[in-house]
mmCIF file of N, CA and C in Angstrom:
data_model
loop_
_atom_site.group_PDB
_atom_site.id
_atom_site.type_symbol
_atom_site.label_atom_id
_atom_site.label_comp_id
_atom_site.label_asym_id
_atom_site.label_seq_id
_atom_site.Cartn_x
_atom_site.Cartn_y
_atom_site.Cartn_z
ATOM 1 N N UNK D 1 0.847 -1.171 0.000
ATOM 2 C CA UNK D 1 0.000 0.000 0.000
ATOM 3 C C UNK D 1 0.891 1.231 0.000
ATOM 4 N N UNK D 2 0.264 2.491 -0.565
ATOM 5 C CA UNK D 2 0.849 3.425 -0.985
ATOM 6 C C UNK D 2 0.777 4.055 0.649
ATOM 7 N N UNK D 3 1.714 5.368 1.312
ATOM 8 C CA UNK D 3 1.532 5.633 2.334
ATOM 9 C C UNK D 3 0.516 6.828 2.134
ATOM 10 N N UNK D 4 0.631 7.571 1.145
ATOM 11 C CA UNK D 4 -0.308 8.471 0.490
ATOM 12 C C UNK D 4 -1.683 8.250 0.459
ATOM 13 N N UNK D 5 -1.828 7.139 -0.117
ATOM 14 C CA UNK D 5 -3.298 7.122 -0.100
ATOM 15 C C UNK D 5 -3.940 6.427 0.856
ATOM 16 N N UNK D 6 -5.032 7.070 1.287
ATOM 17 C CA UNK D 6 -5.775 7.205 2.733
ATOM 18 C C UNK D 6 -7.678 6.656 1.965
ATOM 19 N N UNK D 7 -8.210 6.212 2.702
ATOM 20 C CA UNK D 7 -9.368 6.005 2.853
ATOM 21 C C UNK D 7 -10.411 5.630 4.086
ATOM 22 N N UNK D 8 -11.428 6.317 3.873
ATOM 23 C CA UNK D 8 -12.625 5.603 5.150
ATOM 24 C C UNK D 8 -12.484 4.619 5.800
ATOM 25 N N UNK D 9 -12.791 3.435 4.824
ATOM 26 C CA UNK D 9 -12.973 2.400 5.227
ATOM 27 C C UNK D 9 -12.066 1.450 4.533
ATOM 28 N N UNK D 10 -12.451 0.066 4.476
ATOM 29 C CA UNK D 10 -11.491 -0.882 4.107
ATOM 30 C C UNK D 10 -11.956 -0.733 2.725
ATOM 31 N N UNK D 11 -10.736 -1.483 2.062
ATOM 32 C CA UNK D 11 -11.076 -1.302 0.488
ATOM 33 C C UNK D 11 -9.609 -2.162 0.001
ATOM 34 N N UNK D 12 -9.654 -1.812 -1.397
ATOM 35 C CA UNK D 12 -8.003 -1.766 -2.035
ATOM 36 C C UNK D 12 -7.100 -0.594 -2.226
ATOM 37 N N UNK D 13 -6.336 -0.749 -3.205
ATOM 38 C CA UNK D 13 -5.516 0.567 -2.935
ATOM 39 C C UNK D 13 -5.497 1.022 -4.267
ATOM 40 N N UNK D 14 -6.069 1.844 -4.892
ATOM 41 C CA UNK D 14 -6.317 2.221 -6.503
ATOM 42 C C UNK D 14 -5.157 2.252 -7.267
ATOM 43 N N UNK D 15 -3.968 2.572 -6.291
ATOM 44 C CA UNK D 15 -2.718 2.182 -7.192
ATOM 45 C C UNK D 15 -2.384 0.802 -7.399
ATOM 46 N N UNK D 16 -1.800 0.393 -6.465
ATOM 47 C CA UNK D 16 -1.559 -1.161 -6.796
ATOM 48 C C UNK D 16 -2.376 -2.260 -6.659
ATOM 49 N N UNK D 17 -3.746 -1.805 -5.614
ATOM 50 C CA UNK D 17 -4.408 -2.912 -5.222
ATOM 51 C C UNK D 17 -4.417 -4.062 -4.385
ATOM 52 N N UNK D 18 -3.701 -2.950 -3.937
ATOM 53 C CA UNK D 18 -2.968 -4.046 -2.008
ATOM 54 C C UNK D 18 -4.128 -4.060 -1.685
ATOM 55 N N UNK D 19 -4.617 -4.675 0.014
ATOM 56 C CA UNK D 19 -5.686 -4.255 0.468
ATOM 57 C C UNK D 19 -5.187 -3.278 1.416
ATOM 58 N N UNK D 20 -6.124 -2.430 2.136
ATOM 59 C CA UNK D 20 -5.901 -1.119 2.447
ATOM 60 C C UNK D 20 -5.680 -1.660 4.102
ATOM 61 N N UNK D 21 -5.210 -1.214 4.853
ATOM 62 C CA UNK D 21 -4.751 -1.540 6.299
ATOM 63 C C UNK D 21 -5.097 0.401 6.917
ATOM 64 N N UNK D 22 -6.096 -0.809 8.572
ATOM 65 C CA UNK D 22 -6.227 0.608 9.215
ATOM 66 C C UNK D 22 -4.982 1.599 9.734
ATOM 67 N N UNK D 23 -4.929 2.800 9.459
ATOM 68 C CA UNK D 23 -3.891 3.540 10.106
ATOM 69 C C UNK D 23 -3.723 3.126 11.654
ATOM 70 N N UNK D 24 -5.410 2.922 12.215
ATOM 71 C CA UNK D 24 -4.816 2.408 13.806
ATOM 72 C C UNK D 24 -5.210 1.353 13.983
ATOM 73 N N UNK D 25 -4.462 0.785 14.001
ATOM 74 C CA UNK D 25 -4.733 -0.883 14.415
ATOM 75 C C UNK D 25 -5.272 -1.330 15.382
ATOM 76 N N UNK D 26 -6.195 -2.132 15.394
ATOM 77 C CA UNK D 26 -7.061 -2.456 16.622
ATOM 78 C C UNK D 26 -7.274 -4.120 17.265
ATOM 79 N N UNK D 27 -7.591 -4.235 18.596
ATOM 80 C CA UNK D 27 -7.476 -5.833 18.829
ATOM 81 C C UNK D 27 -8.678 -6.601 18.509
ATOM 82 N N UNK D 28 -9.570 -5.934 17.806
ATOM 83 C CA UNK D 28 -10.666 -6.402 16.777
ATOM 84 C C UNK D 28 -10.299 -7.145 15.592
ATOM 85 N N UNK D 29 -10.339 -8.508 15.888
ATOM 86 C CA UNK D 29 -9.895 -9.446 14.641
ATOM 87 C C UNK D 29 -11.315 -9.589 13.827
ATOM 88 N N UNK D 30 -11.024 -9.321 12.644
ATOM 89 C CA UNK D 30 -12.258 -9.201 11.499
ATOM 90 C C UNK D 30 -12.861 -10.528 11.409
ATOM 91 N N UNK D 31 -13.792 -10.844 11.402
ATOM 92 C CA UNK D 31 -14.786 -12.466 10.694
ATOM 93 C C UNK D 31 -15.014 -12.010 9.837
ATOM 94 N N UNK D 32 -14.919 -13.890 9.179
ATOM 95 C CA UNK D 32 -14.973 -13.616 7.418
ATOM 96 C C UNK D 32 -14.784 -12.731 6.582
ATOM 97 N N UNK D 33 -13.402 -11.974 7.170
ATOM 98 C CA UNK D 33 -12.819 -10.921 6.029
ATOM 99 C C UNK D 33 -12.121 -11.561 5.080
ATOM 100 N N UNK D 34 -10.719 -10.955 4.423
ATOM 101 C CA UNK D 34 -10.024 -11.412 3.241
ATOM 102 C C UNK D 34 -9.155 -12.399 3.966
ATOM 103 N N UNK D 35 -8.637 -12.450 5.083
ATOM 104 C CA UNK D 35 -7.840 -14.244 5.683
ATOM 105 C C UNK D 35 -9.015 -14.868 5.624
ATOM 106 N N UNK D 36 -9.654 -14.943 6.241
ATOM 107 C CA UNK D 36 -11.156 -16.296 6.071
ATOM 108 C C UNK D 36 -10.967 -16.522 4.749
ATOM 109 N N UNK D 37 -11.337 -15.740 3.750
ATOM 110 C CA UNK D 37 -11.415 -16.169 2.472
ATOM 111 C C UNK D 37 -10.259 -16.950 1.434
ATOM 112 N N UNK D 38 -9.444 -16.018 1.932
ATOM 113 C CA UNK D 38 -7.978 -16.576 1.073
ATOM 114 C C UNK D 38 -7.531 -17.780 1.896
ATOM 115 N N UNK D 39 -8.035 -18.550 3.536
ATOM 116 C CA UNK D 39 -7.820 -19.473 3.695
ATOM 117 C C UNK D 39 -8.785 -20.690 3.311
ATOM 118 N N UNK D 40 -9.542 -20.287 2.893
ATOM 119 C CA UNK D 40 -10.761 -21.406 2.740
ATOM 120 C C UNK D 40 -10.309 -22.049 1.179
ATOM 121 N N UNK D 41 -10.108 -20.610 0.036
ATOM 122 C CA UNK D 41 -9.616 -20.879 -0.876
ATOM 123 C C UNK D 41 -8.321 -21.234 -1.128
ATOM 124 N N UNK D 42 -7.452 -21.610 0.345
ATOM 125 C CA UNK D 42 -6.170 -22.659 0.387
ATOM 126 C C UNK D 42 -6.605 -23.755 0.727
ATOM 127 N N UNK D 43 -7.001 -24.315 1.650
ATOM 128 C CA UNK D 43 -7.821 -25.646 1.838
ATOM 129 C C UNK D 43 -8.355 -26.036 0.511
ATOM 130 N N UNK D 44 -9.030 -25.301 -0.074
ATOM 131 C CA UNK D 44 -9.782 -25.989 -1.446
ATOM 132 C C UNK D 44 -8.609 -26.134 -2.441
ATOM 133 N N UNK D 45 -7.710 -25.197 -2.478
ATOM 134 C CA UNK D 45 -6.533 -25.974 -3.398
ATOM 135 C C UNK D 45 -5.670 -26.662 -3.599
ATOM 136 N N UNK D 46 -5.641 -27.300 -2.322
ATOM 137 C CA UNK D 46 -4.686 -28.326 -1.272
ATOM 138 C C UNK D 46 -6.143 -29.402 -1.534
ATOM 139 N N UNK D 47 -6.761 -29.881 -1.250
ATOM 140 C CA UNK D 47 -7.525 -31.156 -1.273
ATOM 141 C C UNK D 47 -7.865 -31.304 -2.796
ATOM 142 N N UNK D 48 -8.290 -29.796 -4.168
ATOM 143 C CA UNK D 48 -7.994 -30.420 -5.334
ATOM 144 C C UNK D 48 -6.984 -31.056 -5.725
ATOM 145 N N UNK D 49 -5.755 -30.241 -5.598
ATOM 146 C CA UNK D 49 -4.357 -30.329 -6.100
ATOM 147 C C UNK D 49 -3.713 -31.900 -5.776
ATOM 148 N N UNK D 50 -3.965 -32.179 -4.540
ATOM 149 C CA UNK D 50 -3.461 -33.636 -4.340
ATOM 150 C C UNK D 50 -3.741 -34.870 -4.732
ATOM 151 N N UNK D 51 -5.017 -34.933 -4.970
ATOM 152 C CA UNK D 51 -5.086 -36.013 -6.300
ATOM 153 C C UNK D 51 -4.156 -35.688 -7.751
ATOM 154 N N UNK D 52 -4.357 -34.333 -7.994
ATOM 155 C CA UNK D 52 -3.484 -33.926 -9.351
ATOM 156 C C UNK D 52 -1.910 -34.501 -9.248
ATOM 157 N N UNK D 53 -1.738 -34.273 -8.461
ATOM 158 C CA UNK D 53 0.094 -34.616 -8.351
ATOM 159 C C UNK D 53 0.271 -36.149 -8.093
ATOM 160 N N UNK D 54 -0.886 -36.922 -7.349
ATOM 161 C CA UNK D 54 -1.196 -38.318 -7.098
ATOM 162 C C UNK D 54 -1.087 -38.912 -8.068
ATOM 163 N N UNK D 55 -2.182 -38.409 -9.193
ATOM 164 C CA UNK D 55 -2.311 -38.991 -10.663
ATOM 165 C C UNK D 55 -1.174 -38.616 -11.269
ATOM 166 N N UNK D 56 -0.597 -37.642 -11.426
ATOM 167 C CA UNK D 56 0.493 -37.324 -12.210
ATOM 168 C C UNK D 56 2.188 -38.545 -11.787
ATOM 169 N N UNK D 57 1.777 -38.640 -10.559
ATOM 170 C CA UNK D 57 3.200 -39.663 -10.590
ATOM 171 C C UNK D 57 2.445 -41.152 -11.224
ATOM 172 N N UNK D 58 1.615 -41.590 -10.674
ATOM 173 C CA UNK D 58 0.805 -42.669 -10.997
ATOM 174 C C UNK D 58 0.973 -43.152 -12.474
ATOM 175 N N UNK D 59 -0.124 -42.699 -12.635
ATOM 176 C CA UNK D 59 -1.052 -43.274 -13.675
ATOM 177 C C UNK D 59 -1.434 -41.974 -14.546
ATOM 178 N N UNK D 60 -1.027 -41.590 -15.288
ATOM 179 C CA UNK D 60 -2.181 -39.865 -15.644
ATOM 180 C C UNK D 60 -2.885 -40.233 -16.207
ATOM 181 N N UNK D 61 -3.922 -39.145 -15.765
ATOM 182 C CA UNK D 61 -5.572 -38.932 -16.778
ATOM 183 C C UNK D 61 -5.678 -37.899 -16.521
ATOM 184 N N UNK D 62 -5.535 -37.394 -18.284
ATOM 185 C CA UNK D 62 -4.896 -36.162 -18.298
ATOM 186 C C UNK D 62 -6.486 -35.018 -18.297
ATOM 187 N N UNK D 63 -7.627 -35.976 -18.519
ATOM 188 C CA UNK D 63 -8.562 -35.323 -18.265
ATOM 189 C C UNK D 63 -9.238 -35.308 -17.373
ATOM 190 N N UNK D 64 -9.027 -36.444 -15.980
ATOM 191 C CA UNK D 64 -9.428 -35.804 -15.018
ATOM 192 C C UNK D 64 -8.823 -34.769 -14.154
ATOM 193 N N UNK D 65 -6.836 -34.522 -14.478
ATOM 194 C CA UNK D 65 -6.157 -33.631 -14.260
ATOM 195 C C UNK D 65 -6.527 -32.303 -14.194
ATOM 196 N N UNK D 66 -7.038 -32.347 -15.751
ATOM 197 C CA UNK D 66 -7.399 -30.929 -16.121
ATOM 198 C C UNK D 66 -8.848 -30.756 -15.193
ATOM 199 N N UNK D 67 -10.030 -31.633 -15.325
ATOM 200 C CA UNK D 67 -10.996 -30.979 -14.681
ATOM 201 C C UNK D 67 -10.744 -30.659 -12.864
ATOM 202 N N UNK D 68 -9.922 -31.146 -12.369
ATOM 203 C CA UNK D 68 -9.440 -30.812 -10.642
ATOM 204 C C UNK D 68 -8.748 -29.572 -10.710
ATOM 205 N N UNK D 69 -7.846 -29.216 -11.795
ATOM 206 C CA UNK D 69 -6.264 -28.326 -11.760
ATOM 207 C C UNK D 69 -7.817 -27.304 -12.401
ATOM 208 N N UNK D 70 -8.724 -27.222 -12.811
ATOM 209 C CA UNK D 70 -9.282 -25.966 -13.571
ATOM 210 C C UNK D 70 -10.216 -24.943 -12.472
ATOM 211 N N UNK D 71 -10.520 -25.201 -11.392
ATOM 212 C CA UNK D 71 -10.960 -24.815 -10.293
ATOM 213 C C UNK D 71 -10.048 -24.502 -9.890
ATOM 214 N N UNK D 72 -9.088 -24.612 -9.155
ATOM 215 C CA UNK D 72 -7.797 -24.412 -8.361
ATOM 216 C C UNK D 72 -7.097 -23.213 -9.072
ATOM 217 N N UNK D 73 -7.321 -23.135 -10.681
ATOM 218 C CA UNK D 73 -6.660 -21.951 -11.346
ATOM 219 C C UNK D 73 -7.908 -20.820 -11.942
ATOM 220 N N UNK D 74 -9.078 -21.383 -11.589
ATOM 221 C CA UNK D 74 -9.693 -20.336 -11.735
ATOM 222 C C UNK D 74 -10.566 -19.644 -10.755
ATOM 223 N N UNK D 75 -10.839 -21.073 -9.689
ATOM 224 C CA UNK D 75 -11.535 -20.255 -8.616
ATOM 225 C C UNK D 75 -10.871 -19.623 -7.216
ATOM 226 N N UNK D 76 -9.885 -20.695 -6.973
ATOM 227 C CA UNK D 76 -8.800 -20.398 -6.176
ATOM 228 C C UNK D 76 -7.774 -19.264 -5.857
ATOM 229 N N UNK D 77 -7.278 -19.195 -7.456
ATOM 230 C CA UNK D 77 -6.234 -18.251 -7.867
ATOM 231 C C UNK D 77 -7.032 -16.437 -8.247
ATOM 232 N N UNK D 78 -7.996 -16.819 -8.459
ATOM 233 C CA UNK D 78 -8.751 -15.516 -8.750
ATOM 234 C C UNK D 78 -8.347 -14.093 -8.120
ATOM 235 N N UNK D 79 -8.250 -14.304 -6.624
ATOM 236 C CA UNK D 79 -8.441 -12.777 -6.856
ATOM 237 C C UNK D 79 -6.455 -11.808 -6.718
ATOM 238 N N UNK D 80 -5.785 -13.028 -7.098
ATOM 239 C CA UNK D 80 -4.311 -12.938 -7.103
ATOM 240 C C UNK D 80 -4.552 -12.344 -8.788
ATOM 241 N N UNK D 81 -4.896 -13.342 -9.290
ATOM 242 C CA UNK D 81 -5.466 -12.674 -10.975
ATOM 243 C C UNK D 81 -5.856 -11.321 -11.195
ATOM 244 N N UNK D 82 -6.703 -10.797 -10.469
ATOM 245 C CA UNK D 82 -7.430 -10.163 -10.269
ATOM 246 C C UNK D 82 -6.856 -8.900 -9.622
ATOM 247 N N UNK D 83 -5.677 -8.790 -9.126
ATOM 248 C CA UNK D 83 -4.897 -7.583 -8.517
ATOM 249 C C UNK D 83 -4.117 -7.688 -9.234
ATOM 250 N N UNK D 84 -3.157 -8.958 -10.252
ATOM 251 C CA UNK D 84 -2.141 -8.384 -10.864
ATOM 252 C C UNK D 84 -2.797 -7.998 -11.809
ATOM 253 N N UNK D 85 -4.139 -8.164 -12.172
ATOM 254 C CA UNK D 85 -4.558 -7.163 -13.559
ATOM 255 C C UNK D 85 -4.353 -5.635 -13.453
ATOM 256 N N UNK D 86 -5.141 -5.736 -12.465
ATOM 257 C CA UNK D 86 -5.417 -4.073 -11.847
ATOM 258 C C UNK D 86 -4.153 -3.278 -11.617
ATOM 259 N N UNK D 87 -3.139 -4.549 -10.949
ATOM 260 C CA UNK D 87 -1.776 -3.279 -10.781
ATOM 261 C C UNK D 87 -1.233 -3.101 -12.530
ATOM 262 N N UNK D 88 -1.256 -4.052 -13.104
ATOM 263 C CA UNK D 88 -0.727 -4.193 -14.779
ATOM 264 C C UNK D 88 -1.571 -2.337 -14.867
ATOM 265 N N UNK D 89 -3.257 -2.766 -15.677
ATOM 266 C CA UNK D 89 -3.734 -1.460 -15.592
ATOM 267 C C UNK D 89 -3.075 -0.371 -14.952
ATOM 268 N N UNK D 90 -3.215 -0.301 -14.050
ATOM 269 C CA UNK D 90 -2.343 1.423 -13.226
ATOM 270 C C UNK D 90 -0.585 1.430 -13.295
ATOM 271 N N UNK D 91 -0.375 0.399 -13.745
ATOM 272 C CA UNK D 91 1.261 0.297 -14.194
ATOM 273 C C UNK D 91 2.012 0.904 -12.727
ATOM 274 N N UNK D 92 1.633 -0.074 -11.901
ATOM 275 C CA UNK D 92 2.422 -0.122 -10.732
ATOM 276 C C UNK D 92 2.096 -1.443 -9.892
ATOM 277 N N UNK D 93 2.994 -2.194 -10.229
ATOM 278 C CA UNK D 93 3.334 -3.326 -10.172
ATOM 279 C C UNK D 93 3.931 -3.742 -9.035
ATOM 280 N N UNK D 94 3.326 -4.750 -7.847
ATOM 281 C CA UNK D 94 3.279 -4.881 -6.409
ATOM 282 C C UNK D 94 4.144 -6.027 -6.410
#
């Protein structure tokens, strides 16, 4: 995050698209904010992924590969996607 830019509330950061952190930090731990989320969507890519690498030493099937590995890179990985677009766009690159 930029030190410059300031906002209300929580958000991202219009330059790079960090997420925005309170100036005063508080012993109020957030529920189901962005850790809840980005951990739930690690668990889900850890229980797809391990059959993928299972099959891959094994035996491959390369199409049930692809249908496990296609969630994991699109639902999983999303919102990592999704900020390096935005920093690409504003050409400031995190």
């Amino acid at each position: 995050m930029h030190p410059e830019v300031q906002a209300a509330g929580p958000g991202e950061c219009p330059s790079c698209g960090m997420a925005l952190e309170p100036a005063q930090p508080s012993a109020d731990i957030e529920e189901g904010g962005e850790l809840a989320d980005m951990t739930r969507r690690f668990w889900v890519s850890v229980v797809l992924s391990a059959p993928v690498v299972t099959l891959a030493m094994t035996k491959p099937i390369p199409w049930l590969e692809a249908a496990l590995a296609t969630p994991v890179v699109l639902w999983c990985a999303f919102p990592l996607f999704a900020r390096a677009w935005r920093s690409l766009v504003a050409r400031s690159l995190n």
